[in-house]
Amino acid sequence: MADETPWSGVADTVEDPEETRVMFSALDSFLQYAKVARFNCTHLRRQSFYALPQTHWQMLAAPPFNYLETLDKVDEAIDSNAELARMIVKNGLPSFPPFHPVAPDQEPQMPPQWAGCAKHPDIDKARSTIRQFYRDWSAEGRPEREACYGPVIHTLLAEKVSRDANAAPLKVLVPGAGLGRLVYDLCLNGFDTQGNEISFHQLLGSAYILNGTEHAGQHTIYPWIHTFSNHQTRANHLRGYSVPDVHPKTQMDLASQRGTVGEMSMVAADFLCLYGDEDHADAFDAVASVFFLDTAPNLIRYLETIFHCLKPGGVLVNVGPLLWHFENHAPGNHGRDDDGDGDNDTTGIADPGSFELSDDEVMALVSKIGFEIVKRETSIEAPYILDAESMLQTVYRASAWVARKPAA
């Protein structure tokens, strides 16, 4: 791929003790996943099972229920998920100097001072990241990708057709790139694409799947095993999915031989801090925002930064719901001077203060920032890591729109 290192800027951040802690907590959380998942999913259930009256647990242990066998199969599924988690760590650990690559026959080992440092929220993020591979990197997750990535790709392909055929490839920024599937798909379609992500869990996962896997279907994940509710059949509860559905490096190499591939890069950074600087002014032809804008505590800052880094005439393509991530727990210091420097300003996503808008108010704000609304569609069905066989179905009715920065 265009950039052999998983991320840009890692070496600059490891000097920050807090950044170092966050990095190694993410790594350690993947190694702790199996132990914690086994405790929560099967150990506690076995205790509750044997606490039943003996005649009751004996009934459930026998056919057709075979409940104890189900718990054994869940343990096996956790082990399969944990193998993916282990490889994510093995692939990611050498990226954090001064540590050295792990030999093929060695297990990944955390530096002693960081072993066991992950806390419950970190391990929960590792679990949710493993589940997200279903959405981004399984064949069965394709309908979800088509619903949210499809409108972006179609819009940008139309944008490319409208440009001079001899012009340079369009430069696209994907903030909140997650596990990198949209970045990868855009590159295969000939766009020079930069993904930006602040979550080290997501960055570790995308670095492995894009750069570290050896073949398609290398892993089998079991995304539904962490909950025992709303399953129509036990077979679906225990259903596994092969990931990745394609081998990214092979497909990128083939596209490169055809001359149809764009350049790819992934950057680990706070979106606001990085892309709001002068070096990124008028830097991109398009910004692809998918399930991203509602991560903003202050949407004005997000939109101003996107406007800043778009070239005149560039487009913002957005798809997503409005699940405001900071609702009821605003970030920042709420105007207090907590560090004693006499300045209560902060920078980045954790600025103090937050607000939540309705969809029509978001559109009004987009116009207020200076964008021209080109196209808008509402109520697009957009599932998110949805078990289609579950007795509980939750599907977003997303908004999709295109806004253009006026030409100079």
Tab-separated table of C-alpha atoms in Angstrom, residues 195-384:
chain	number	residue	atom	x	y	z
A	195	GLY	CA	-8.512	8.156	6.865
A	196	ASN	CA	-8.457	9.896	10.218
A	197	GLU	CA	-9.270	8.143	13.479
A	198	ILE	CA	-8.758	9.045	17.126
A	199	SER	CA	-9.594	5.640	18.652
A	200	PHE	CA	-6.535	3.435	19.058
A	201	HIS	CA	-8.817	0.379	19.199
A	202	GLN	CA	-10.065	1.189	15.719
A	203	LEU	CA	-6.601	2.099	14.463
A	204	LEU	CA	-5.089	-1.138	15.720
A	205	GLY	CA	-7.887	-3.103	14.067
A	206	SER	CA	-7.636	-1.292	10.726
A	207	ALA	CA	-3.833	-1.541	10.689
A	208	TYR	CA	-4.039	-5.310	11.067
A	209	ILE	CA	-6.818	-5.969	8.581
A	210	LEU	CA	-5.290	-3.706	5.918
A	211	ASN	CA	-1.622	-4.552	6.387
A	212	GLY	CA	-1.303	-7.699	8.482
A	213	THR	CA	-3.722	-10.321	7.192
A	214	GLU	CA	-2.359	-13.051	4.935
A	215	HIS	CA	-5.492	-14.073	3.036
A	216	ALA	CA	-9.239	-13.590	2.827
A	217	GLY	CA	-11.238	-15.455	5.460
A	218	GLN	CA	-8.270	-15.731	7.790
A	219	HIS	CA	-10.404	-15.346	10.920
A	220	THR	CA	-13.864	-16.385	12.063
A	221	ILE	CA	-15.665	-13.993	14.377
A	222	TYR	CA	-18.786	-14.544	16.455
A	223	PRO	CA	-20.403	-11.121	16.942
A	224	TRP	CA	-23.627	-12.261	18.656
A	225	ILE	CA	-22.228	-14.402	21.469
A	226	HIS	CA	-21.894	-11.642	24.063
A	227	THR	CA	-25.634	-11.522	24.698
A	228	PHE	CA	-28.105	-14.376	25.169
A	229	SER	CA	-31.239	-12.318	24.502
A	230	ASN	CA	-33.588	-12.258	21.487
A	231	HIS	CA	-32.140	-15.207	19.570
A	232	GLN	CA	-34.670	-17.132	17.490
A	233	THR	CA	-32.364	-20.150	17.300
A	234	ARG	CA	-29.222	-21.227	19.097
A	235	ALA	CA	-27.564	-21.779	15.731
A	236	ASN	CA	-27.858	-18.096	14.907
A	237	HIS	CA	-26.606	-17.119	18.371
A	238	LEU	CA	-23.475	-19.168	17.644
A	239	ARG	CA	-23.119	-18.188	13.991
A	240	GLY	CA	-19.615	-17.308	12.821
A	241	TYR	CA	-18.512	-15.074	9.960
A	242	SER	CA	-15.270	-15.119	7.971
A	243	VAL	CA	-13.171	-11.956	7.887
A	244	PRO	CA	-11.850	-10.305	5.892
A	245	ASP	CA	-14.153	-10.970	2.956
A	246	VAL	CA	-11.321	-9.859	0.650
A	247	HIS	CA	-7.566	-9.737	1.089
A	248	PRO	CA	-6.902	-5.988	0.995
A	249	LYS	CA	-3.261	-6.145	-0.084
A	250	THR	CA	-3.964	-8.549	-2.961
A	251	GLN	CA	-6.824	-6.426	-4.259
A	252	MET	CA	-4.796	-3.229	-3.934
A	253	ASP	CA	-1.891	-4.807	-5.818
A	254	LEU	CA	-4.206	-5.914	-8.645
A	255	ALA	CA	-5.747	-2.443	-8.863
A	256	SER	CA	-2.264	-0.917	-8.876
A	257	GLN	CA	-1.295	-3.097	-11.831
A	258	ARG	CA	-4.367	-1.822	-13.690
A	259	GLY	CA	-3.474	1.736	-12.754
A	260	THR	CA	-6.838	2.297	-11.104
A	261	VAL	CA	-5.873	2.516	-7.436
A	262	GLY	CA	-5.567	5.674	-5.366
A	263	GLU	CA	-3.099	6.403	-2.603
A	264	MET	CA	-4.028	5.425	0.945
A	265	SER	CA	-2.997	6.846	4.295
A	266	MET	CA	-4.314	6.602	7.844
A	267	VAL	CA	-3.640	9.271	10.445
A	268	ALA	CA	-4.046	8.913	14.204
A	269	ALA	CA	-5.054	12.337	15.463
A	270	ASP	CA	-7.777	14.556	16.879
A	271	PHE	CA	-9.724	15.634	13.793
A	272	LEU	CA	-10.180	19.225	14.939
A	273	CYS	CA	-6.592	19.779	16.029
A	274	LEU	CA	-5.018	18.320	12.893
A	275	TYR	CA	-7.239	19.501	10.052
A	276	GLY	CA	-7.932	22.938	11.439
A	277	ASP	CA	-4.317	24.073	10.930
A	278	GLU	CA	-2.988	26.106	8.016
A	279	ASP	CA	-1.214	23.146	6.453
A	280	HIS	CA	-4.604	21.566	5.759
A	281	ALA	CA	-6.369	24.633	4.398
A	282	ASP	CA	-8.003	23.868	1.024
A	283	ALA	CA	-6.345	20.422	1.053
A	284	PHE	CA	-9.153	18.037	-0.017
A	285	ASP	CA	-11.599	17.768	-2.880
A	286	ALA	CA	-14.098	15.910	-0.711
A	287	VAL	CA	-14.829	14.920	2.867
A	288	ALA	CA	-16.753	11.680	3.386
A	289	SER	CA	-18.598	11.817	6.704
A	290	VAL	CA	-20.291	8.525	7.598
A	291	PHE	CA	-21.813	8.079	11.079
A	292	PHE	CA	-19.440	10.850	12.155
A	293	LEU	CA	-21.096	14.247	12.618
A	294	ASP	CA	-23.044	13.103	15.678
A	295	THR	CA	-19.781	12.354	17.492
A	296	ALA	CA	-19.324	16.127	17.803
A	297	PRO	CA	-19.995	17.875	21.090
A	298	ASN	CA	-19.836	21.128	19.125
A	299	LEU	CA	-20.994	20.551	15.548
A	300	ILE	CA	-20.050	24.093	14.585
A	301	ARG	CA	-16.383	23.265	15.156
A	302	TYR	CA	-16.670	20.117	13.044
A	303	LEU	CA	-18.318	21.919	10.142
A	304	GLU	CA	-15.920	24.859	10.306
A	305	THR	CA	-12.958	22.477	10.186
A	306	ILE	CA	-14.424	20.570	7.233
A	307	PHE	CA	-15.113	23.861	5.414
A	308	HIS	CA	-11.534	24.947	6.148
A	309	CYS	CA	-9.862	21.836	4.747
A	310	LEU	CA	-12.031	21.566	1.619
A	311	LYS	CA	-10.854	23.151	-1.598
A	312	PRO	CA	-13.168	25.775	-3.116
A	313	GLY	CA	-15.794	23.778	-4.976
A	314	GLY	CA	-15.139	20.713	-2.815
A	315	VAL	CA	-17.966	18.601	-1.406
A	316	LEU	CA	-18.975	17.242	1.978
A	317	VAL	CA	-20.861	13.950	1.597
A	318	ASN	CA	-22.653	12.903	4.770
A	319	VAL	CA	-24.588	9.774	5.725
A	320	GLY	CA	-25.753	8.982	9.221
A	321	PRO	CA	-28.216	9.351	12.079
A	322	LEU	CA	-28.070	11.847	14.918
A	323	LEU	CA	-27.138	9.750	17.932
A	324	TRP	CA	-25.422	12.606	19.731
A	325	HIS	CA	-22.531	10.941	21.540
A	326	PHE	CA	-22.126	13.619	24.196
A	327	GLU	CA	-25.787	13.999	25.085
A	328	ASN	CA	-26.160	14.315	28.869
A	329	HIS	CA	-22.398	14.229	29.487
A	330	ALA	CA	-20.792	17.266	27.907
A	331	PRO	CA	-16.977	17.143	27.620
A	332	GLY	CA	-14.367	19.637	28.775
A	333	ASN	CA	-13.988	21.680	31.926
A	334	HIS	CA	-17.259	23.628	31.599
A	335	GLY	CA	-15.482	26.961	31.793
A	336	ARG	CA	-13.343	26.108	34.819
A	337	ASP	CA	-9.606	26.695	34.878
A	338	ASP	CA	-8.648	23.193	35.987
A	339	ASP	CA	-4.961	23.384	35.116
A	340	GLY	CA	-4.244	26.679	36.869
A	341	ASP	CA	-2.767	28.428	33.829
A	342	GLY	CA	-5.347	31.188	33.851
A	343	ASP	CA	-6.814	29.996	30.552
A	344	ASN	CA	-9.949	27.866	30.450
A	345	ASP	CA	-9.800	27.262	26.695
A	346	THR	CA	-9.151	23.797	25.290
A	347	THR	CA	-8.670	22.498	21.805
A	348	GLY	CA	-9.965	19.491	19.962
A	349	ILE	CA	-12.997	17.294	20.320
A	350	ALA	CA	-13.051	17.693	24.125
A	351	ASP	CA	-13.778	21.420	24.040
A	352	PRO	CA	-16.140	22.411	26.854
A	353	GLY	CA	-19.816	22.649	26.058
A	354	SER	CA	-22.112	20.744	23.745
A	355	PHE	CA	-25.491	20.937	22.063
A	356	GLU	CA	-27.803	18.687	20.066
A	357	LEU	CA	-29.742	19.653	16.942
A	358	SER	CA	-32.547	18.060	14.970
A	359	ASP	CA	-31.887	17.003	11.392
A	360	ASP	CA	-33.493	20.082	9.873
A	361	GLU	CA	-31.509	22.285	12.254
A	362	VAL	CA	-28.305	20.538	11.160
A	363	MET	CA	-29.105	21.434	7.560
A	364	ALA	CA	-29.695	25.052	8.561
A	365	LEU	CA	-26.333	25.084	10.332
A	366	VAL	CA	-24.563	23.593	7.295
A	367	SER	CA	-25.909	26.482	5.229
A	368	LYS	CA	-25.022	28.987	7.950
A	369	ILE	CA	-21.389	27.832	7.879
A	370	GLY	CA	-21.287	28.692	4.167
A	371	PHE	CA	-22.019	25.437	2.358
A	372	GLU	CA	-24.460	25.148	-0.531
A	373	ILE	CA	-26.815	22.184	-0.124
A	374	VAL	CA	-26.659	20.158	-3.347
A	375	LYS	CA	-28.754	17.129	-2.482
A	376	ARG	CA	-30.613	15.734	0.511
A	377	GLU	CA	-32.426	12.488	1.268
A	378	THR	CA	-33.937	11.373	4.568
A	379	SER	CA	-35.202	8.178	6.182
A	380	ILE	CA	-32.591	5.910	4.581
A	381	GLU	CA	-32.649	2.558	6.360
A	382	ALA	CA	-29.162	2.112	7.788
A	383	PRO	CA	-28.580	-0.828	10.156
A	384	TYR	CA	-25.494	-0.836	12.363
